[in-house]
Structure formats: structure tokens, C-alpha cells
Amino acid sequence: MARGKLNETGSYVWGFSIDDETHRMIEELSASLGLKNKSAVVRLAIRKLYRDTKI
């Protein structure tokens, strides 16, 4: 289960577990997009999913 926690900078920090397949997908997307920050890949995916479902 994911839990959000507000850190000292005012940003939320999330801790959650993912399966091996999802981890592999994040790794592959990171490499293909040239991003070293895997959190950025997750943020991009969440934002795209949000836009796709809300529009």
C-alpha cells in the first residue's frame, strides 16, 4: 500500500512496492527516454494516464 508523506520542502514523498515486470518497464522507459531519474518516468506515466482518462 502506498503512503504519502509531506517532506520538509513541501513535496510529497511516496513509498510503495512494485512487481518485477513493472520495475523492468520503468527501467526500459528510462533507458529509451534517456532519463536517469526513474521517478521522472513514473511521474510522466501518471500524468499521461491522468490526461488520457480525464479528457
Short mmCIF file of C-alpha atoms in Angstrom, two decimals:
data_model
loop_
_atom_site.label_atom_id
_atom_site.label_comp_id
_atom_site.label_asym_id
_atom_site.label_seq_id
_atom_site.Cartn_x
_atom_site.Cartn_y
_atom_site.Cartn_z
CA MET A 1 0.00 0.00 0.00
CA ALA A 2 1.30 3.46 -0.88
CA ARG A 3 1.61 6.13 1.76
CA GLY A 4 2.27 9.78 1.10
CA LYS A 5 4.29 11.91 3.48
CA LEU A 6 4.95 15.65 3.26
CA ASN A 7 8.67 16.34 3.50
CA GLU A 8 10.44 19.50 4.71
CA THR A 9 10.36 21.09 1.22
CA GLY A 10 6.59 20.80 0.93
CA SER A 11 6.72 17.91 -1.56
CA TYR A 12 5.03 14.58 -1.04
CA VAL A 13 7.26 11.53 -0.83
CA TRP A 14 5.64 8.19 -1.66
CA GLY A 15 6.80 4.76 -0.68
CA PHE A 16 5.33 1.72 -2.40
CA SER A 17 6.24 -1.70 -3.73
CA ILE A 18 6.15 -2.71 -7.38
CA ASP A 19 6.48 -6.06 -9.08
CA ASP A 20 9.41 -7.17 -11.22
CA GLU A 21 7.56 -6.61 -14.51
CA THR A 22 6.68 -3.00 -13.63
CA HIS A 23 10.26 -2.38 -12.49
CA ARG A 24 11.55 -3.72 -15.81
CA MET A 25 9.15 -1.45 -17.71
CA ILE A 26 10.36 1.60 -15.77
CA GLU A 27 13.98 0.64 -16.46
CA GLU A 28 13.30 0.23 -20.20
CA LEU A 29 11.40 3.52 -20.43
CA SER A 30 14.18 5.30 -18.56
CA ALA A 31 16.76 4.00 -20.99
CA SER A 32 14.73 4.75 -24.12
CA LEU A 33 13.89 8.29 -22.93
CA GLY A 34 17.46 8.94 -21.80
CA LEU A 35 16.37 9.69 -18.24
CA LYS A 36 18.50 8.67 -15.30
CA ASN A 37 15.80 9.62 -12.78
CA LYS A 38 13.31 6.77 -12.64
CA SER A 39 10.94 8.84 -10.52
CA ALA A 40 10.60 11.18 -13.51
CA VAL A 41 9.46 8.24 -15.65
CA VAL A 42 6.80 7.36 -13.09
CA ARG A 43 5.63 11.00 -12.90
CA LEU A 44 5.42 11.20 -16.71
CA ALA A 45 3.40 7.98 -16.86
CA ILE A 46 0.98 9.10 -14.14
CA ARG A 47 0.46 12.47 -15.83
CA LYS A 48 -0.20 10.83 -19.20
CA LEU A 49 -2.64 8.37 -17.66
CA TYR A 50 -4.39 11.24 -15.89
CA ARG A 51 -4.68 13.29 -19.10
CA ASP A 52 -5.88 10.29 -21.09
CA THR A 53 -8.61 9.43 -18.61
CA LYS A 54 -9.74 12.98 -17.79
CA ILE A 55 -10.03 14.30 -21.36
#
